[in-house]
PDB file of C-alpha atoms and ligand atoms in Angstrom:
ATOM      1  CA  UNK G 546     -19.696  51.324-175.872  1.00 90.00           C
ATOM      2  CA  UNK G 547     -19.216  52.646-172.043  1.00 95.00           C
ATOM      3  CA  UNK G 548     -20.482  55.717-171.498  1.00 98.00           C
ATOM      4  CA  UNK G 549     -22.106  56.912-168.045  1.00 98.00           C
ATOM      5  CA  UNK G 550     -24.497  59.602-167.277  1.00 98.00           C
ATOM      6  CA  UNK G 551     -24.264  60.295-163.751  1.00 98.00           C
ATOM      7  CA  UNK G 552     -27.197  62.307-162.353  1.00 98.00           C
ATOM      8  CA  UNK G 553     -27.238  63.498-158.398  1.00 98.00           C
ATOM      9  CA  UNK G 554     -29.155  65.618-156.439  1.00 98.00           C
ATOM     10  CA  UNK G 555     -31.605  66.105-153.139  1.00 97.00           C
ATOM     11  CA  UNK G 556     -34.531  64.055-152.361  1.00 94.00           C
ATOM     12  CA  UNK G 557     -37.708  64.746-155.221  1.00 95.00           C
ATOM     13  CA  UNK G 558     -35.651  67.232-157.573  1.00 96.00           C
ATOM     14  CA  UNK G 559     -37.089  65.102-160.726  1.00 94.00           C
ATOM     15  CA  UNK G 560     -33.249  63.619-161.133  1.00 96.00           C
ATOM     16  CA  UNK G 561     -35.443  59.974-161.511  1.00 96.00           C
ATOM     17  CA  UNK G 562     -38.163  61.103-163.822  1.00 96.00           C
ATOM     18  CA  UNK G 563     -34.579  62.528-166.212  1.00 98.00           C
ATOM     19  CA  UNK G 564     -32.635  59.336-165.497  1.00 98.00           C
ATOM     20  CA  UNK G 565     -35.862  57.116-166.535  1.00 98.00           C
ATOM     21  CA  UNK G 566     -36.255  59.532-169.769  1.00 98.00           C
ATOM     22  CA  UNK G 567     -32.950  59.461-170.676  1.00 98.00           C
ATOM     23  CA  UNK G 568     -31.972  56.344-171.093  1.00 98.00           C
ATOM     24  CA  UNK G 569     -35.448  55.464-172.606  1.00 98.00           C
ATOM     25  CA  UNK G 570     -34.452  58.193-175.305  1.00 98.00           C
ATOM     26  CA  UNK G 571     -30.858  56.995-175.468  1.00 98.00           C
ATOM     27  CA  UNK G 572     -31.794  52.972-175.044  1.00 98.00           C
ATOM     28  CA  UNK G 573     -29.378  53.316-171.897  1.00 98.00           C
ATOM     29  CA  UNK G 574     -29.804  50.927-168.744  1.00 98.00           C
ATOM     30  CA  UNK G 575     -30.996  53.106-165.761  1.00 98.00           C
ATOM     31  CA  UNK G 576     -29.938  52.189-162.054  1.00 98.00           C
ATOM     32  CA  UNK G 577     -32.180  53.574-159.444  1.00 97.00           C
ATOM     33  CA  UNK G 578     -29.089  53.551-156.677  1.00 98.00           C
ATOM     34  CA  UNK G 579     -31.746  55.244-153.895  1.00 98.00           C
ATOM     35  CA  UNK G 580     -33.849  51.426-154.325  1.00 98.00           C
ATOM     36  CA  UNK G 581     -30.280  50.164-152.989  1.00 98.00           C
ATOM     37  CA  UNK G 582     -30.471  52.333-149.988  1.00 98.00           C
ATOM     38  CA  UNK G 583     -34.672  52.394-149.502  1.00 98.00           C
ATOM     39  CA  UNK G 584     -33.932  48.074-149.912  1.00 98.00           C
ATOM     40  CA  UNK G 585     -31.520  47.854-147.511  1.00 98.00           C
ATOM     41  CA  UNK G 586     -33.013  50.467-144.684  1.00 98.00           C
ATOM     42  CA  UNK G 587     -36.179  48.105-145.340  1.00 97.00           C
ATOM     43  CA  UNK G 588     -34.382  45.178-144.060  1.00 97.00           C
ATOM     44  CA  UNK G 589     -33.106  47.118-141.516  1.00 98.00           C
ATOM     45  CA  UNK G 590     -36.481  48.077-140.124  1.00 97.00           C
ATOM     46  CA  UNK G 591     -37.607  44.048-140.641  1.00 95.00           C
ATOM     47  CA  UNK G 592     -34.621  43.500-138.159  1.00 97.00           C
ATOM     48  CA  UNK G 593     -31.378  43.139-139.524  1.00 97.00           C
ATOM     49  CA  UNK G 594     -28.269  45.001-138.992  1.00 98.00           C
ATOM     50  CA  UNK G 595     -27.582  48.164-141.538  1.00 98.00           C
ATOM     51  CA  UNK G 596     -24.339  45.846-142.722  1.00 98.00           C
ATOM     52  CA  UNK G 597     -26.269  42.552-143.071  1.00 97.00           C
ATOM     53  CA  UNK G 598     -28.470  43.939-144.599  1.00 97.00           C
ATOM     54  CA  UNK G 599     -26.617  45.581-147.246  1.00 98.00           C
ATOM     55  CA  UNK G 600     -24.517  42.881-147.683  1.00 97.00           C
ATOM     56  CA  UNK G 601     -27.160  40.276-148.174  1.00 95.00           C
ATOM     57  CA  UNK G 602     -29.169  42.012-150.632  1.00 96.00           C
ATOM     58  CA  UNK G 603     -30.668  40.406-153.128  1.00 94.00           C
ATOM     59  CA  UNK G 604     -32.553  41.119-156.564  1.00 91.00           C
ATOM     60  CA  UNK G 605     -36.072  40.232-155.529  1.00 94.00           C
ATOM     61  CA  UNK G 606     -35.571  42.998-152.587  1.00 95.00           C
ATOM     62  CA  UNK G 607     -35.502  46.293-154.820  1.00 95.00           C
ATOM     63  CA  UNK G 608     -38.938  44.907-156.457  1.00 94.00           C
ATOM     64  CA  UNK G 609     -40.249  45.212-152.989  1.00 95.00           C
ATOM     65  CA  UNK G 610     -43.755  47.050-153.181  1.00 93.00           C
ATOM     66  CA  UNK G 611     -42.941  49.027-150.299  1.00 93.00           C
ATOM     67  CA  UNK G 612     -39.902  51.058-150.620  1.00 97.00           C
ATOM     68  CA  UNK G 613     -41.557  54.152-151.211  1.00 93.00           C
ATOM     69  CA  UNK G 614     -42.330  55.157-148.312  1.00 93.00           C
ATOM     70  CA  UNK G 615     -41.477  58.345-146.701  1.00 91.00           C
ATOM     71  CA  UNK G 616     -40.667  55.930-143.244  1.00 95.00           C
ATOM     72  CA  UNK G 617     -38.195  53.593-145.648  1.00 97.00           C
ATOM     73  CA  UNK G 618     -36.830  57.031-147.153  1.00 95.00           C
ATOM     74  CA  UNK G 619     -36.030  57.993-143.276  1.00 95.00           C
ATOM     75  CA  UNK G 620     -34.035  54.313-142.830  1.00 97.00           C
ATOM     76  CA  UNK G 621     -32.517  54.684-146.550  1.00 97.00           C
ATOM     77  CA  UNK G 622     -30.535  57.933-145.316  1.00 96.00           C
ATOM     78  CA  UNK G 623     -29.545  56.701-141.838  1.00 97.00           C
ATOM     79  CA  UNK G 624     -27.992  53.431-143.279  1.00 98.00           C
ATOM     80  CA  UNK G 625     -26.475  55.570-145.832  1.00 98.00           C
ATOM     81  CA  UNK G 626     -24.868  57.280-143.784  1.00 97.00           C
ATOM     82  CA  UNK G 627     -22.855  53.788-142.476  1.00 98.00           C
ATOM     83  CA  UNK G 628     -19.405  53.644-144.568  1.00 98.00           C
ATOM     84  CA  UNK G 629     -19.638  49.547-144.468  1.00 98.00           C
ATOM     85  CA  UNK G 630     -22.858  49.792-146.161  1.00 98.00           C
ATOM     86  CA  UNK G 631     -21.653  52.145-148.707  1.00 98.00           C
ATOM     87  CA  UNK G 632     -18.849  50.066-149.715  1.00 98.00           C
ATOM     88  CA  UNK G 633     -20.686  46.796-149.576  1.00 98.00           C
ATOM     89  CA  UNK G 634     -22.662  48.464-152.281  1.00 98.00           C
ATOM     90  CA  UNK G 635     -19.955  49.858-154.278  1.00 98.00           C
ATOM     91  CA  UNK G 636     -18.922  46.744-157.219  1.00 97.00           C
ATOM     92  CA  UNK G 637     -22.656  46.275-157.847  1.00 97.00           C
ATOM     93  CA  UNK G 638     -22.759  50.364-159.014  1.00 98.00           C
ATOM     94  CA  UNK G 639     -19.510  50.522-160.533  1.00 98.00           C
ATOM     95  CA  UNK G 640     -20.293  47.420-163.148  1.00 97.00           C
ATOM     96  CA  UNK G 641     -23.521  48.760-163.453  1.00 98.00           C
ATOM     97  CA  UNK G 642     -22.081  51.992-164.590  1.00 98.00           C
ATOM     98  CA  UNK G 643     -19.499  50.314-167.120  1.00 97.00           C
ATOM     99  CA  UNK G 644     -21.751  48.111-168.714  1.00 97.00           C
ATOM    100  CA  UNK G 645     -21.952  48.138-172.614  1.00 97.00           C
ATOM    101  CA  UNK G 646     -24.080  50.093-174.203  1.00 97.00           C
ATOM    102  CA  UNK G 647     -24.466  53.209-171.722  1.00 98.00           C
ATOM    103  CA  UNK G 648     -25.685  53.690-167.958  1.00 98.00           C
ATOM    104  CA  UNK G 649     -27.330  56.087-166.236  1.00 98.00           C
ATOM    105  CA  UNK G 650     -26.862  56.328-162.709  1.00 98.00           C
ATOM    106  CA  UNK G 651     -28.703  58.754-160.652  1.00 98.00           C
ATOM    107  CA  UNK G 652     -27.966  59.185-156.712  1.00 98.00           C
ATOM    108  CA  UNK G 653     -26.441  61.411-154.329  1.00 98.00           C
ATOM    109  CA  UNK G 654     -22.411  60.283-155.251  1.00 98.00           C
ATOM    110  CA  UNK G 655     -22.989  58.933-158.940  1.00 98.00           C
ATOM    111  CA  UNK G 656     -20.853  61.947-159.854  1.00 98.00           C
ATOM    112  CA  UNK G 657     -18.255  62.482-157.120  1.00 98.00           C
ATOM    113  CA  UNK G 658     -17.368  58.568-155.992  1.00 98.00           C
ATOM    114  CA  UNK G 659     -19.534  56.107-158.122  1.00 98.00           C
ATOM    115  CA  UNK G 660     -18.424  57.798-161.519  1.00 97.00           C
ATOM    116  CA  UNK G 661     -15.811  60.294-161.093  1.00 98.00           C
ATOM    117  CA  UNK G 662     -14.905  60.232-165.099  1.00 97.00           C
ATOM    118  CA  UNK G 663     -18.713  59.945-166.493  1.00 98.00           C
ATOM    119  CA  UNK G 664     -18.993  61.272-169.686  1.00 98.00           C
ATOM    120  CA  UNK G 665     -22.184  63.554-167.991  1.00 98.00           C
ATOM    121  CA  UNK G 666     -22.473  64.580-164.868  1.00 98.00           C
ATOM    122  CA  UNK G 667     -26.257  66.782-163.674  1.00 98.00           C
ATOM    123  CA  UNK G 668     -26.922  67.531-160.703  1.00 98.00           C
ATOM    124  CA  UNK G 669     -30.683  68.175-160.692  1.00 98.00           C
ATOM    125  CA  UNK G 670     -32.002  70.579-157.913  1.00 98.00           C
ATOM    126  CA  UNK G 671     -35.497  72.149-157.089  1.00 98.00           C
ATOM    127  CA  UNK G 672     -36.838  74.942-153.887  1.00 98.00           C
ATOM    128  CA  UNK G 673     -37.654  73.031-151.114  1.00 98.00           C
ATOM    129  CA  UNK G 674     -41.555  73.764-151.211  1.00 98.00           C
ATOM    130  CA  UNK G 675     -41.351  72.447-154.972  1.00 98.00           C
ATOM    131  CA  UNK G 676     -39.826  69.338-154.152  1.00 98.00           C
ATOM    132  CA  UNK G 677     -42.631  69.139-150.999  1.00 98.00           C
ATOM    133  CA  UNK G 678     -45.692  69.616-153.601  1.00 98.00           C
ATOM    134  CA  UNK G 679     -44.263  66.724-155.720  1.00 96.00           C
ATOM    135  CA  UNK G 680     -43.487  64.353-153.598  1.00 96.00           C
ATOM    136  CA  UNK G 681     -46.670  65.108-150.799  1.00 96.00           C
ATOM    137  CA  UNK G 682     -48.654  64.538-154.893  1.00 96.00           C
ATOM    138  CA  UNK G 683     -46.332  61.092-156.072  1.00 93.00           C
ATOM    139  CA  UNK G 684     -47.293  59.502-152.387  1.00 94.00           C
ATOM    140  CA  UNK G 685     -51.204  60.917-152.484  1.00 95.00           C
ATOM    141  CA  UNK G 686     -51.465  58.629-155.702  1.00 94.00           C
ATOM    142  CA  UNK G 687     -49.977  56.060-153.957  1.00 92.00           C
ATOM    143  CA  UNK G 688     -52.824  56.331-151.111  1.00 91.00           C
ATOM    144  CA  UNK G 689     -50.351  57.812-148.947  1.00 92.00           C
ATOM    145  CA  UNK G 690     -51.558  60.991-147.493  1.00 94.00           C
ATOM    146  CA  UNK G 691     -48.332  63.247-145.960  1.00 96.00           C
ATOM    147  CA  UNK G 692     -49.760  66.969-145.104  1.00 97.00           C
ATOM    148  CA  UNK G 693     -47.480  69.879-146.616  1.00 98.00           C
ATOM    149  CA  UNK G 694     -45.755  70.935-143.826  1.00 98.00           C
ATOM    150  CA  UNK G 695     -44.445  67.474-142.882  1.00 97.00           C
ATOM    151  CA  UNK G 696     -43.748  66.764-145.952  1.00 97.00           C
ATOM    152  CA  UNK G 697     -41.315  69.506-146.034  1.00 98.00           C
ATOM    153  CA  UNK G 698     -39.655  68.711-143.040  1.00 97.00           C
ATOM    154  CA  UNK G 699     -39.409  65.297-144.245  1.00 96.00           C
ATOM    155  CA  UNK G 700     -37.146  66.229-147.056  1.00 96.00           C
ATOM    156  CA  UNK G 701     -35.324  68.634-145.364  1.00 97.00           C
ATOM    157  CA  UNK G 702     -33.860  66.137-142.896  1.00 95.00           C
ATOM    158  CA  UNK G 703     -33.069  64.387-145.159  1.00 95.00           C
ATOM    159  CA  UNK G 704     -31.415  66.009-147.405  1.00 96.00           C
ATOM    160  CA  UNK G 705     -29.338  67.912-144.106  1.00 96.00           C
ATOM    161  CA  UNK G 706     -28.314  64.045-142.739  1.00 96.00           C
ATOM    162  CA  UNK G 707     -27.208  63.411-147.033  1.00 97.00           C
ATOM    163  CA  UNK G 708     -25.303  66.431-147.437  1.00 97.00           C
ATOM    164  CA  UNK G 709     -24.092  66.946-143.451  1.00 97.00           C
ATOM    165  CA  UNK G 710     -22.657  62.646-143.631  1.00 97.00           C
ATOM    166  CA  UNK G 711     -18.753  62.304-143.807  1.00 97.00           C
ATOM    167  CA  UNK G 712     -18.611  59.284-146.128  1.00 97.00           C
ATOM    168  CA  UNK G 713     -19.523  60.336-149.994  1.00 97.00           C
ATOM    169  CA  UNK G 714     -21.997  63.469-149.173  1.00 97.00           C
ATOM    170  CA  UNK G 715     -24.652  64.747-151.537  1.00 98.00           C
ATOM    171  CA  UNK G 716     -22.676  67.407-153.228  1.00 97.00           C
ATOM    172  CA  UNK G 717     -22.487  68.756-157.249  1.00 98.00           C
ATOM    173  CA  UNK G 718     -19.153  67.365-158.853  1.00 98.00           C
ATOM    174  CA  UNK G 719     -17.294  70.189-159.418  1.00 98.00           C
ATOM    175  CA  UNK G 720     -17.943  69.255-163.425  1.00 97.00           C
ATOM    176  CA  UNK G 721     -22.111  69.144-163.027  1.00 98.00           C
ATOM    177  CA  UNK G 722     -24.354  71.014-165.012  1.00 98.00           C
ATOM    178  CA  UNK G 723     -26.780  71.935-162.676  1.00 98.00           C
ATOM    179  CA  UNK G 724     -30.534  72.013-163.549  1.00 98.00           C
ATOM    180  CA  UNK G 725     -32.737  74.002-161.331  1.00 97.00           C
ATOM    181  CA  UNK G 726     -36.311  72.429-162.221  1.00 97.00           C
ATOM    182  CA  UNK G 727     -38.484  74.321-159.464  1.00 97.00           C
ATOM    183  CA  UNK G 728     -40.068  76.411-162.873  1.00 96.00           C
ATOM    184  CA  UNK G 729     -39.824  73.402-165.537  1.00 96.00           C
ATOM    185  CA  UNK G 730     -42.323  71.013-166.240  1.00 94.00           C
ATOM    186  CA  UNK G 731     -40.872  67.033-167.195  1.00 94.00           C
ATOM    187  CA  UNK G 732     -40.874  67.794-170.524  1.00 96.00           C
ATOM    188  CA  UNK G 733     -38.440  70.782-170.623  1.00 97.00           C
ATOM    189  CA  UNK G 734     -36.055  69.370-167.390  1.00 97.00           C
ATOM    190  CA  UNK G 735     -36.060  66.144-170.154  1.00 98.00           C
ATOM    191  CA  UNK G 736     -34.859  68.468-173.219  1.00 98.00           C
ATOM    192  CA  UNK G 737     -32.709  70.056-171.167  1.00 98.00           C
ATOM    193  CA  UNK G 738     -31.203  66.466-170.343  1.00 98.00           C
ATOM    194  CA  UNK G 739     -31.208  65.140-173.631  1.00 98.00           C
ATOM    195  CA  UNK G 740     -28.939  68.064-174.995  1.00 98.00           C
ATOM    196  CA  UNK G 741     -26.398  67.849-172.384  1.00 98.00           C
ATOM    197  CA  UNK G 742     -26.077  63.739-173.212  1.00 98.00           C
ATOM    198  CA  UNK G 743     -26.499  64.382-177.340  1.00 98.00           C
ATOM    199  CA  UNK G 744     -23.738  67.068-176.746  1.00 97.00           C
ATOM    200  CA  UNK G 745     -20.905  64.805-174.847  1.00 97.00           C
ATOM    201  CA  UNK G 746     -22.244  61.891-177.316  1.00 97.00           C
ATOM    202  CA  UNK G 747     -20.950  64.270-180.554  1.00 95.00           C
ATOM    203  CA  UNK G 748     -18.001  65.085-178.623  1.00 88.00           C
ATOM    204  CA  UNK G 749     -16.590  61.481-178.643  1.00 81.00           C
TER     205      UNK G 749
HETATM  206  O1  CDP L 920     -36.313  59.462-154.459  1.00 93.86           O
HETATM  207  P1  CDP L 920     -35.616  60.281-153.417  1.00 93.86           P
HETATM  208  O2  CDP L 920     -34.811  61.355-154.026  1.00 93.86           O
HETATM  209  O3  CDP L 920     -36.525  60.740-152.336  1.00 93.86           O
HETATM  210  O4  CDP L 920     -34.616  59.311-152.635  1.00 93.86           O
HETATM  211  P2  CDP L 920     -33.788  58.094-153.179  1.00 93.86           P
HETATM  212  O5  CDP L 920     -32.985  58.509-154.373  1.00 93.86           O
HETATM  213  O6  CDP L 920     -34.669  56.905-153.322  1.00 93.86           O
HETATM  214  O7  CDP L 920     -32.721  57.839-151.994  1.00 93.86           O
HETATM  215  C1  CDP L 920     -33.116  57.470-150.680  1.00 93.86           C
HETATM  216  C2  CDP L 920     -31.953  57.751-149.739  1.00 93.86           C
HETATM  217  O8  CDP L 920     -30.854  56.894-150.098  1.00 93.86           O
HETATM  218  C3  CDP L 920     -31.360  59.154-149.813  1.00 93.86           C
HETATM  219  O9  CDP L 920     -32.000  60.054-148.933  1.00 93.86           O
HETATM  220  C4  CDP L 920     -29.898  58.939-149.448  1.00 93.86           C
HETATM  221  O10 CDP L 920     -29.710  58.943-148.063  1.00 93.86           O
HETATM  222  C5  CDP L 920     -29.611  57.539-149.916  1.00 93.86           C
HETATM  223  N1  CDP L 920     -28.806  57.500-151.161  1.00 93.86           N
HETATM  224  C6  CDP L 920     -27.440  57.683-151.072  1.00 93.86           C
HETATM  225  O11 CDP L 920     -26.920  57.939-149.990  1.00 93.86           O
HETATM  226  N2  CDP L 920     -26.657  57.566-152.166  1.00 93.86           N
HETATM  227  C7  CDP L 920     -27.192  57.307-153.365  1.00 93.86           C
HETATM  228  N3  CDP L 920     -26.390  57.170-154.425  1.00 93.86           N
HETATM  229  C8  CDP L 920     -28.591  57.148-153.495  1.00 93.86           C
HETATM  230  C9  CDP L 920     -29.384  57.280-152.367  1.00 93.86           C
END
C-alpha cells in the first residue's frame, strides 16, 4: 500500500516529534528530509562544495552525531536554498515517499513539490517564542547552551531565508490542515495527527 503523509512547517514547530509518532502508531517509515539538508551543509562546512556535497551523500552521513547543531541548522538552510542541491536530493525523497507500506515525510516542501498528491498533508506551526523555549530546552539536554534571545533570532532567520528562497519555499499546500501547537502539549498535537491520518485511511 502507498500512502504518504506529508508534514511541513518552520524550524521547532513539533512537525518531527508528529512525524516520529505517527508512523510509530501507523507502523509507517519516517524520513527526516531536514538530516538531508543538516548532512549536506555539514559537508559543506568540512569543505566541500554545497553540490558535491549533496550529490555525494551517503548513508553513514545522516547518522552523523553532529547535525544538530544550531551552526549545521545555519549551513542546512543556505545550501537549501541552492536549486542543484535540491534536485540532487529529489529521487532519494520521492521513492522514499512511495515505498510500500506508508511514508511519512516531514520538511519544508513534502507537501507542495516532494508529495503534491499525499494522501495527508499538515503543516505544523507554533509562535516564535514557543518554538525558541523548545528548541533553546532540546539543545540544553544536548549540553548545548543557546540563551533565549539568540535562540530566537536563530529561528527567525531561518525560517525568513526558508520561506523568502525562490526554489520550493516553506509554504502550507493549499490542501494542509494546519496545526497551531504553541498551546498543545505532544500528546494532544499527536491525537490531533492521528485523526487526520485514521480519517484519509477510512476514506480509501
Ligand atoms: O528541525 P528543524 O525544524 O530545526 O530543521 P530541519 O527540519 O532539520 O531542517 C534544517 C534546514 O533544512 C531547514 O531550515 C531548511 O532550510 C532545510 N530543509 C528544506 O529546505 N527542505 C526540507 N524538506 C527540509 C529541510
Amino acid at each position: 500500500m502507498r500512502f504518504c503523509v506529508a508534514i511541513d512547517g518552520p524550524a521547532a514547530s513539533g512537525k518531527g516529534t508528529i512525524a516520529r509518532a505517527l508512523a510509530r502508531h501507523f507502523g509507517f517509515g519516517h524520513l527526516d528530509t531536514g538530516l538531508l539538508y543538516r548532512a549536506t551543509g555539514r559537508r559543506v562546512l568540512d569543505g566541500l562544495t554545497p553540490v558535491e556535497a549533496a550529490r555525494a551523500l551517503r548513508p553513514e552521513d545522516l547518522s552523523r552525531d553532529d547535525l544538530r547543531t544550531a551552526e549545521v541548522g545555519q549551513a542546512a538552510s543556505r545550501v537549501a536554498a541552492v536549486p542543484e542541491v535540491r534536485s540532487a536530493l529529489l529521487d532519494f525523497q520521492r521513492a522514499f515517499a512511495a515505498r510500500d507500506g506508508g511514508a511519512v515525510l516531514d520538511g519544508r516542501d513534502i507537501g507542495t513539490v516532494i508529495c503534491p498528491d499525499a494522501e495527508v498533508k499538515l503543516f505544523v506551526t507554533a509562535s516564535d517564542e514557543i518554538r525558541a523555549r523548545r528548541r533553546m530546552e532540546e539543545l540544553a539536554a544536548a549540553s548545548q547552551i543557546i540563551a533565549f534571545d539568540d535562540m530566537l533570532a536563530d529561528l527567525r532567520a531561518r525560517d525568513r531565508r526558508d520561506a523568502g528562497r525562490a526554489t520550493a519555499p516553506m509554504r502550507a499546500a493549499d490542501d494542509a490542515v494546519t496545526l497551531d501547537t504553541t498551546e498543545m502539549d505532544i500528546a494532544t498535537a499527536t491525537d490531533a495527527a492521528v485523526a487526520q491520518v485514521a480519517q484519509a485511511l477510512t476514506r480509501r
